[in-house]
Amino acid sequence: MERSVDYKKFLVLKNLAKDINTSMEMDQILQVALDGILDILNLQCASITLWEEKTKKITHEIATGAIEKHKILRDFDQQVIMGMRERILLESIFATLDAEGPHTVFSYPIKCEGHIVGAFAGLIEGYRNLSAEEEFFEAISHEIGLS
């Protein structure tokens, strides 16, 4: 029996919450969650980056999916998102772009005690309204922020 997308989302969240409360290494926890998210949403690539709040030094960086698509996502993050986070305190963004064909990208903040300490980002080929997934992204980000 094929499980519904909503049930698969629930399982990713449940397993993330469970794994955070074990002795599993953070990189492994993030990788398992990211692999599940990539599969559920049919993303070509996705990443989770965590950093120290004050120094912005990266503490964890996990990526999954098609390696050739990570360059597009990384370029978008470095050239657009990072600057907007610093200048206008951007939190989340859902955008379409034409980089080697149409792509839809998103970046969603990971917060701890109200402070942004990371980001969850992804890319899919073509045009898609990923903002419809915002509640799922928020739940994922909240669980990671609690850890």
Short mmCIF file of N, CA and C in Angstrom, two decimals:
data_model
loop_
_atom_site.label_atom_id
_atom_site.label_comp_id
_atom_site.label_asym_id
_atom_site.label_seq_id
_atom_site.Cartn_x
_atom_site.Cartn_y
_atom_site.Cartn_z
N MET A 1 0.83 -1.18 0.00
CA MET A 1 0.00 0.00 0.00
C MET A 1 0.88 1.25 0.00
N GLU A 2 0.65 2.14 -0.94
CA GLU A 2 1.39 3.39 -1.06
C GLU A 2 0.93 4.37 0.02
N ARG A 3 1.89 4.93 0.74
CA ARG A 3 1.56 5.89 1.79
C ARG A 3 1.39 7.27 1.19
N SER A 4 0.51 8.06 1.81
CA SER A 4 0.26 9.42 1.33
C SER A 4 1.46 10.31 1.61
N VAL A 5 1.56 11.40 0.88
CA VAL A 5 2.63 12.37 1.09
C VAL A 5 2.57 12.93 2.50
N ASP A 6 1.37 13.22 2.99
CA ASP A 6 1.24 13.76 4.35
C ASP A 6 1.74 12.76 5.38
N TYR A 7 1.47 11.49 5.19
CA TYR A 7 1.95 10.48 6.13
C TYR A 7 3.48 10.38 6.07
N LYS A 8 4.03 10.46 4.87
CA LYS A 8 5.49 10.43 4.73
C LYS A 8 6.13 11.64 5.41
N LYS A 9 5.49 12.81 5.30
CA LYS A 9 5.99 14.00 6.01
C LYS A 9 5.97 13.77 7.51
N PHE A 10 4.86 13.20 7.99
CA PHE A 10 4.74 12.88 9.41
C PHE A 10 5.88 11.96 9.85
N LEU A 11 6.18 10.94 9.07
CA LEU A 11 7.24 10.00 9.43
C LEU A 11 8.61 10.69 9.50
N VAL A 12 8.88 11.58 8.55
CA VAL A 12 10.16 12.32 8.58
C VAL A 12 10.25 13.14 9.87
N LEU A 13 9.16 13.85 10.20
CA LEU A 13 9.16 14.66 11.42
C LEU A 13 9.28 13.80 12.67
N LYS A 14 8.55 12.69 12.71
CA LYS A 14 8.60 11.79 13.86
C LYS A 14 10.01 11.23 14.04
N ASN A 15 10.60 10.78 12.95
CA ASN A 15 11.95 10.21 13.04
C ASN A 15 12.99 11.26 13.40
N LEU A 16 12.82 12.48 12.90
CA LEU A 16 13.74 13.56 13.25
C LEU A 16 13.66 13.84 14.74
N ALA A 17 12.46 13.96 15.28
CA ALA A 17 12.28 14.21 16.71
C ALA A 17 12.87 13.07 17.54
N LYS A 18 12.65 11.85 17.09
CA LYS A 18 13.19 10.67 17.80
C LYS A 18 14.71 10.65 17.73
N ASP A 19 15.27 10.88 16.54
CA ASP A 19 16.73 10.81 16.36
C ASP A 19 17.45 11.89 17.15
N ILE A 20 16.86 13.05 17.27
CA ILE A 20 17.49 14.15 18.02
C ILE A 20 17.68 13.75 19.47
N ASN A 21 16.81 12.89 19.97
CA ASN A 21 16.88 12.47 21.38
C ASN A 21 17.65 11.17 21.57
N THR A 22 18.55 10.88 20.64
CA THR A 22 19.40 9.69 20.76
C THR A 22 20.86 10.15 20.76
N SER A 23 21.76 9.20 20.76
CA SER A 23 23.18 9.53 20.72
C SER A 23 23.70 9.65 19.29
N MET A 24 22.80 9.67 18.33
CA MET A 24 23.17 9.80 16.92
C MET A 24 23.91 11.14 16.69
N GLU A 25 24.92 11.13 15.86
CA GLU A 25 25.64 12.35 15.51
C GLU A 25 24.73 13.30 14.73
N MET A 26 24.90 14.61 14.95
CA MET A 26 24.05 15.60 14.30
C MET A 26 24.11 15.50 12.78
N ASP A 27 25.28 15.30 12.20
CA ASP A 27 25.39 15.19 10.74
C ASP A 27 24.55 14.02 10.22
N GLN A 28 24.55 12.90 10.94
CA GLN A 28 23.77 11.74 10.53
C GLN A 28 22.28 12.02 10.65
N ILE A 29 21.87 12.69 11.72
CA ILE A 29 20.46 13.06 11.91
C ILE A 29 19.99 13.94 10.76
N LEU A 30 20.80 14.95 10.43
CA LEU A 30 20.44 15.87 9.35
C LEU A 30 20.39 15.16 8.00
N GLN A 31 21.33 14.24 7.76
CA GLN A 31 21.37 13.52 6.49
C GLN A 31 20.13 12.65 6.31
N VAL A 32 19.73 11.94 7.36
CA VAL A 32 18.54 11.08 7.28
C VAL A 32 17.30 11.93 7.00
N ALA A 33 17.16 13.04 7.71
CA ALA A 33 16.01 13.93 7.49
C ALA A 33 16.02 14.49 6.07
N LEU A 34 17.18 14.94 5.62
CA LEU A 34 17.30 15.54 4.30
C LEU A 34 16.98 14.53 3.19
N ASP A 35 17.44 13.31 3.33
CA ASP A 35 17.14 12.28 2.34
C ASP A 35 15.63 12.03 2.25
N GLY A 36 14.96 12.01 3.40
CA GLY A 36 13.51 11.83 3.41
C GLY A 36 12.78 12.97 2.75
N ILE A 37 13.22 14.18 3.03
CA ILE A 37 12.60 15.38 2.45
C ILE A 37 12.80 15.41 0.94
N LEU A 38 14.00 15.09 0.48
CA LEU A 38 14.30 15.06 -0.95
C LEU A 38 13.35 14.11 -1.66
N ASP A 39 13.14 12.95 -1.07
CA ASP A 39 12.28 11.94 -1.67
C ASP A 39 10.81 12.38 -1.67
N ILE A 40 10.33 12.87 -0.57
CA ILE A 40 8.92 13.26 -0.45
C ILE A 40 8.55 14.38 -1.42
N LEU A 41 9.41 15.40 -1.51
CA LEU A 41 9.09 16.57 -2.31
C LEU A 41 9.64 16.50 -3.74
N ASN A 42 10.29 15.38 -4.08
CA ASN A 42 10.87 15.20 -5.41
C ASN A 42 11.83 16.32 -5.78
N LEU A 43 12.64 16.75 -4.81
CA LEU A 43 13.64 17.78 -5.06
C LEU A 43 14.82 17.18 -5.79
N GLN A 44 15.51 17.99 -6.59
CA GLN A 44 16.73 17.53 -7.24
C GLN A 44 17.92 17.60 -6.28
N CYS A 45 17.91 18.58 -5.38
CA CYS A 45 18.94 18.67 -4.36
C CYS A 45 18.40 19.49 -3.19
N ALA A 46 19.04 19.30 -2.04
CA ALA A 46 18.65 20.04 -0.84
C ALA A 46 19.85 20.11 0.09
N SER A 47 19.82 21.07 1.00
CA SER A 47 20.91 21.21 1.96
C SER A 47 20.39 21.78 3.27
N ILE A 48 21.12 21.48 4.32
CA ILE A 48 20.90 22.07 5.63
C ILE A 48 22.25 22.60 6.09
N THR A 49 22.28 23.87 6.46
CA THR A 49 23.49 24.49 6.97
C THR A 49 23.18 25.09 8.33
N LEU A 50 24.02 24.79 9.31
CA LEU A 50 23.89 25.36 10.64
C LEU A 50 25.14 26.17 10.94
N TRP A 51 24.97 27.29 11.64
CA TRP A 51 26.12 28.13 11.98
C TRP A 51 25.97 28.67 13.39
N GLU A 52 27.10 29.13 13.93
CA GLU A 52 27.08 29.78 15.25
C GLU A 52 26.42 31.13 15.09
N GLU A 53 25.54 31.45 16.01
CA GLU A 53 24.75 32.68 15.89
C GLU A 53 25.63 33.93 15.82
N LYS A 54 26.60 34.06 16.70
CA LYS A 54 27.38 35.30 16.76
C LYS A 54 28.43 35.40 15.66
N THR A 55 29.17 34.33 15.43
CA THR A 55 30.27 34.38 14.47
C THR A 55 29.87 34.02 13.05
N LYS A 56 28.73 33.37 12.90
CA LYS A 56 28.24 32.86 11.61
C LYS A 56 29.14 31.75 11.06
N LYS A 57 30.02 31.23 11.91
CA LYS A 57 30.89 30.12 11.50
C LYS A 57 30.04 28.86 11.32
N ILE A 58 30.20 28.21 10.17
CA ILE A 58 29.42 27.02 9.86
C ILE A 58 29.85 25.86 10.76
N THR A 59 28.85 25.23 11.40
CA THR A 59 29.12 24.09 12.28
C THR A 59 28.71 22.77 11.64
N HIS A 60 27.69 22.81 10.78
CA HIS A 60 27.22 21.61 10.07
C HIS A 60 26.75 22.03 8.69
N GLU A 61 27.13 21.23 7.70
CA GLU A 61 26.68 21.48 6.33
C GLU A 61 26.45 20.13 5.66
N ILE A 62 25.18 19.85 5.38
CA ILE A 62 24.79 18.57 4.81
C ILE A 62 24.05 18.83 3.50
N ALA A 63 24.38 18.05 2.49
CA ALA A 63 23.71 18.20 1.19
C ALA A 63 23.39 16.82 0.64
N THR A 64 22.34 16.76 -0.17
CA THR A 64 21.97 15.50 -0.80
C THR A 64 21.34 15.80 -2.15
N GLY A 65 21.34 14.81 -3.02
CA GLY A 65 20.74 14.99 -4.34
C GLY A 65 21.78 15.11 -5.43
N ALA A 66 21.32 15.57 -6.59
CA ALA A 66 22.17 15.66 -7.78
C ALA A 66 23.28 16.69 -7.60
N ILE A 67 24.50 16.25 -7.71
CA ILE A 67 25.66 17.11 -7.48
C ILE A 67 25.65 18.31 -8.43
N GLU A 68 25.30 18.09 -9.70
CA GLU A 68 25.31 19.19 -10.67
C GLU A 68 24.29 20.28 -10.31
N LYS A 69 23.24 19.93 -9.59
CA LYS A 69 22.23 20.92 -9.19
C LYS A 69 22.68 21.71 -7.96
N HIS A 70 23.58 21.15 -7.18
CA HIS A 70 24.06 21.86 -5.99
C HIS A 70 24.78 23.15 -6.36
N LYS A 71 25.44 23.18 -7.51
CA LYS A 71 26.12 24.40 -7.93
C LYS A 71 25.11 25.53 -8.12
N ILE A 72 23.97 25.24 -8.72
CA ILE A 72 22.94 26.26 -8.91
C ILE A 72 22.42 26.73 -7.56
N LEU A 73 22.13 25.79 -6.66
CA LEU A 73 21.62 26.15 -5.34
C LEU A 73 22.66 26.93 -4.54
N ARG A 74 23.91 26.49 -4.58
CA ARG A 74 24.99 27.17 -3.85
C ARG A 74 25.21 28.58 -4.39
N ASP A 75 25.21 28.73 -5.72
CA ASP A 75 25.39 30.06 -6.33
C ASP A 75 24.25 30.99 -5.91
N PHE A 76 23.02 30.49 -5.94
CA PHE A 76 21.87 31.30 -5.53
C PHE A 76 22.01 31.71 -4.07
N ASP A 77 22.43 30.78 -3.23
CA ASP A 77 22.60 31.07 -1.81
C ASP A 77 23.69 32.13 -1.60
N GLN A 78 24.84 31.95 -2.23
CA GLN A 78 25.96 32.87 -2.02
C GLN A 78 25.75 34.23 -2.66
N GLN A 79 25.13 34.27 -3.83
CA GLN A 79 25.00 35.53 -4.55
C GLN A 79 23.74 36.32 -4.21
N VAL A 80 22.72 35.65 -3.71
CA VAL A 80 21.45 36.34 -3.44
C VAL A 80 21.07 36.27 -1.97
N ILE A 81 20.91 35.08 -1.46
CA ILE A 81 20.34 34.90 -0.13
C ILE A 81 21.24 35.45 0.98
N MET A 82 22.51 35.12 0.97
CA MET A 82 23.39 35.55 2.05
C MET A 82 23.42 37.08 2.20
N GLY A 83 23.50 37.77 1.09
CA GLY A 83 23.51 39.23 1.14
C GLY A 83 22.20 39.80 1.65
N MET A 84 21.09 39.19 1.22
CA MET A 84 19.78 39.67 1.67
C MET A 84 19.57 39.38 3.16
N ARG A 85 20.12 38.26 3.65
CA ARG A 85 20.01 37.96 5.08
C ARG A 85 20.72 39.04 5.90
N GLU A 86 21.87 39.46 5.42
CA GLU A 86 22.65 40.47 6.14
C GLU A 86 22.04 41.86 6.01
N ARG A 87 21.65 42.25 4.80
CA ARG A 87 21.20 43.63 4.57
C ARG A 87 19.77 43.89 5.00
N ILE A 88 18.86 42.98 4.70
CA ILE A 88 17.46 43.27 5.01
C ILE A 88 16.83 42.21 5.91
N LEU A 89 17.68 41.39 6.54
CA LEU A 89 17.24 40.37 7.48
C LEU A 89 16.23 39.39 6.88
N LEU A 90 16.51 38.98 5.64
CA LEU A 90 15.68 37.98 4.95
C LEU A 90 15.60 36.73 5.80
N GLU A 91 14.40 36.18 5.90
CA GLU A 91 14.23 34.92 6.61
C GLU A 91 13.99 33.78 5.62
N SER A 92 12.89 33.82 4.87
CA SER A 92 12.62 32.75 3.92
C SER A 92 12.40 33.34 2.53
N ILE A 93 12.65 32.49 1.53
CA ILE A 93 12.44 32.93 0.16
C ILE A 93 12.05 31.72 -0.68
N PHE A 94 11.11 31.94 -1.57
CA PHE A 94 10.70 30.96 -2.57
C PHE A 94 10.81 31.68 -3.89
N ALA A 95 11.60 31.15 -4.82
CA ALA A 95 11.85 31.88 -6.06
C ALA A 95 11.97 30.92 -7.24
N THR A 96 11.76 31.47 -8.43
CA THR A 96 12.02 30.74 -9.65
C THR A 96 13.14 31.46 -10.38
N LEU A 97 13.96 30.70 -11.07
CA LEU A 97 15.06 31.31 -11.81
C LEU A 97 15.33 30.49 -13.06
N ASP A 98 16.04 31.10 -13.99
CA ASP A 98 16.40 30.41 -15.22
C ASP A 98 17.91 30.23 -15.23
N ALA A 99 18.35 29.15 -14.63
CA ALA A 99 19.76 28.81 -14.59
C ALA A 99 19.89 27.42 -15.18
N GLU A 100 20.38 27.35 -16.41
CA GLU A 100 20.43 26.07 -17.12
C GLU A 100 19.02 25.49 -17.23
N GLY A 101 18.05 26.35 -17.49
CA GLY A 101 16.65 25.96 -17.56
C GLY A 101 15.91 26.43 -16.32
N PRO A 102 14.58 26.36 -16.33
CA PRO A 102 13.81 26.86 -15.18
C PRO A 102 13.98 25.97 -13.94
N HIS A 103 14.12 26.63 -12.81
CA HIS A 103 14.24 25.94 -11.52
C HIS A 103 13.46 26.72 -10.47
N THR A 104 12.97 26.02 -9.49
CA THR A 104 12.35 26.63 -8.34
C THR A 104 13.26 26.35 -7.15
N VAL A 105 13.54 27.39 -6.36
CA VAL A 105 14.41 27.25 -5.20
C VAL A 105 13.72 27.81 -3.97
N PHE A 106 14.18 27.35 -2.82
CA PHE A 106 13.68 27.91 -1.56
C PHE A 106 14.80 27.90 -0.54
N SER A 107 14.68 28.78 0.42
CA SER A 107 15.56 28.78 1.59
C SER A 107 14.68 29.16 2.78
N TYR A 108 14.77 28.36 3.82
CA TYR A 108 13.93 28.57 5.00
C TYR A 108 14.82 28.59 6.23
N PRO A 109 14.59 29.53 7.15
CA PRO A 109 15.48 29.66 8.31
C PRO A 109 15.30 28.54 9.33
N ILE A 110 16.38 28.25 10.02
CA ILE A 110 16.34 27.38 11.19
C ILE A 110 16.63 28.28 12.37
N LYS A 111 15.70 28.32 13.32
CA LYS A 111 15.82 29.24 14.45
C LYS A 111 15.97 28.49 15.76
N CYS A 112 16.70 29.13 16.65
CA CYS A 112 16.85 28.65 18.02
C CYS A 112 16.63 29.86 18.92
N GLU A 113 15.60 29.77 19.75
CA GLU A 113 15.26 30.87 20.67
C GLU A 113 15.10 32.20 19.92
N GLY A 114 14.47 32.14 18.75
CA GLY A 114 14.18 33.34 17.98
C GLY A 114 15.32 33.86 17.11
N HIS A 115 16.47 33.22 17.16
CA HIS A 115 17.62 33.66 16.36
C HIS A 115 17.87 32.67 15.23
N ILE A 116 18.18 33.20 14.05
CA ILE A 116 18.48 32.33 12.90
C ILE A 116 19.87 31.73 13.09
N VAL A 117 19.91 30.40 13.11
CA VAL A 117 21.16 29.68 13.31
C VAL A 117 21.45 28.71 12.17
N GLY A 118 20.67 28.84 11.10
CA GLY A 118 20.89 27.96 9.96
C GLY A 118 19.83 28.14 8.91
N ALA A 119 19.94 27.33 7.86
CA ALA A 119 18.98 27.40 6.77
C ALA A 119 18.81 26.02 6.15
N PHE A 120 17.62 25.81 5.67
CA PHE A 120 17.24 24.60 4.97
C PHE A 120 16.87 25.06 3.56
N ALA A 121 17.53 24.51 2.54
CA ALA A 121 17.31 24.99 1.17
C ALA A 121 17.14 23.81 0.21
N GLY A 122 16.48 24.10 -0.91
CA GLY A 122 16.28 23.05 -1.90
C GLY A 122 16.03 23.60 -3.28
N LEU A 123 16.09 22.72 -4.27
CA LEU A 123 15.92 23.09 -5.67
C LEU A 123 15.20 21.97 -6.40
N ILE A 124 14.33 22.37 -7.31
CA ILE A 124 13.63 21.42 -8.17
C ILE A 124 13.60 21.99 -9.58
N GLU A 125 13.74 21.14 -10.57
CA GLU A 125 13.66 21.60 -11.95
C GLU A 125 12.23 22.03 -12.26
N GLY A 126 12.11 23.05 -13.09
CA GLY A 126 10.80 23.52 -13.52
C GLY A 126 10.17 24.49 -12.53
N TYR A 127 8.93 24.79 -12.78
CA TYR A 127 8.20 25.75 -11.96
C TYR A 127 7.28 24.99 -11.01
N ARG A 128 7.37 25.31 -9.74
CA ARG A 128 6.53 24.65 -8.74
C ARG A 128 6.31 25.58 -7.56
N ASN A 129 5.12 25.58 -7.03
CA ASN A 129 4.80 26.43 -5.89
C ASN A 129 5.21 25.72 -4.61
N LEU A 130 6.47 25.89 -4.21
CA LEU A 130 6.97 25.27 -3.00
C LEU A 130 6.52 25.99 -1.74
N SER A 131 5.96 27.19 -1.88
CA SER A 131 5.47 27.89 -0.69
C SER A 131 4.32 27.11 -0.05
N ALA A 132 3.69 26.23 -0.81
CA ALA A 132 2.63 25.38 -0.27
C ALA A 132 3.20 24.41 0.77
N GLU A 133 4.51 24.21 0.77
CA GLU A 133 5.17 23.31 1.72
C GLU A 133 5.70 24.05 2.94
N GLU A 134 5.37 25.33 3.08
CA GLU A 134 5.97 26.14 4.14
C GLU A 134 5.74 25.59 5.55
N GLU A 135 4.57 25.06 5.83
CA GLU A 135 4.32 24.51 7.16
C GLU A 135 5.21 23.30 7.45
N PHE A 136 5.46 22.49 6.43
CA PHE A 136 6.36 21.36 6.59
C PHE A 136 7.79 21.86 6.84
N PHE A 137 8.23 22.84 6.06
CA PHE A 137 9.56 23.42 6.25
C PHE A 137 9.69 24.01 7.66
N GLU A 138 8.65 24.69 8.11
CA GLU A 138 8.67 25.29 9.44
C GLU A 138 8.81 24.21 10.52
N ALA A 139 8.08 23.12 10.37
CA ALA A 139 8.15 22.04 11.35
C ALA A 139 9.55 21.40 11.36
N ILE A 140 10.11 21.15 10.20
CA ILE A 140 11.46 20.59 10.10
C ILE A 140 12.46 21.54 10.77
N SER A 141 12.38 22.82 10.40
CA SER A 141 13.29 23.83 10.93
C SER A 141 13.17 23.94 12.45
N HIS A 142 11.95 23.87 12.94
CA HIS A 142 11.72 23.96 14.39
C HIS A 142 12.38 22.79 15.11
N GLU A 143 12.21 21.58 14.60
CA GLU A 143 12.82 20.40 15.23
C GLU A 143 14.34 20.52 15.25
N ILE A 144 14.92 20.94 14.13
CA ILE A 144 16.39 21.07 14.07
C ILE A 144 16.84 22.16 15.03
N GLY A 145 16.11 23.27 15.08
CA GLY A 145 16.46 24.37 15.98
C GLY A 145 16.44 23.96 17.43
N LEU A 146 15.58 23.03 17.79
CA LEU A 146 15.49 22.57 19.18
C LEU A 146 16.71 21.75 19.58
N SER A 147 17.37 21.18 18.60
CA SER A 147 18.51 20.32 18.92
C SER A 147 19.72 21.16 19.26
#
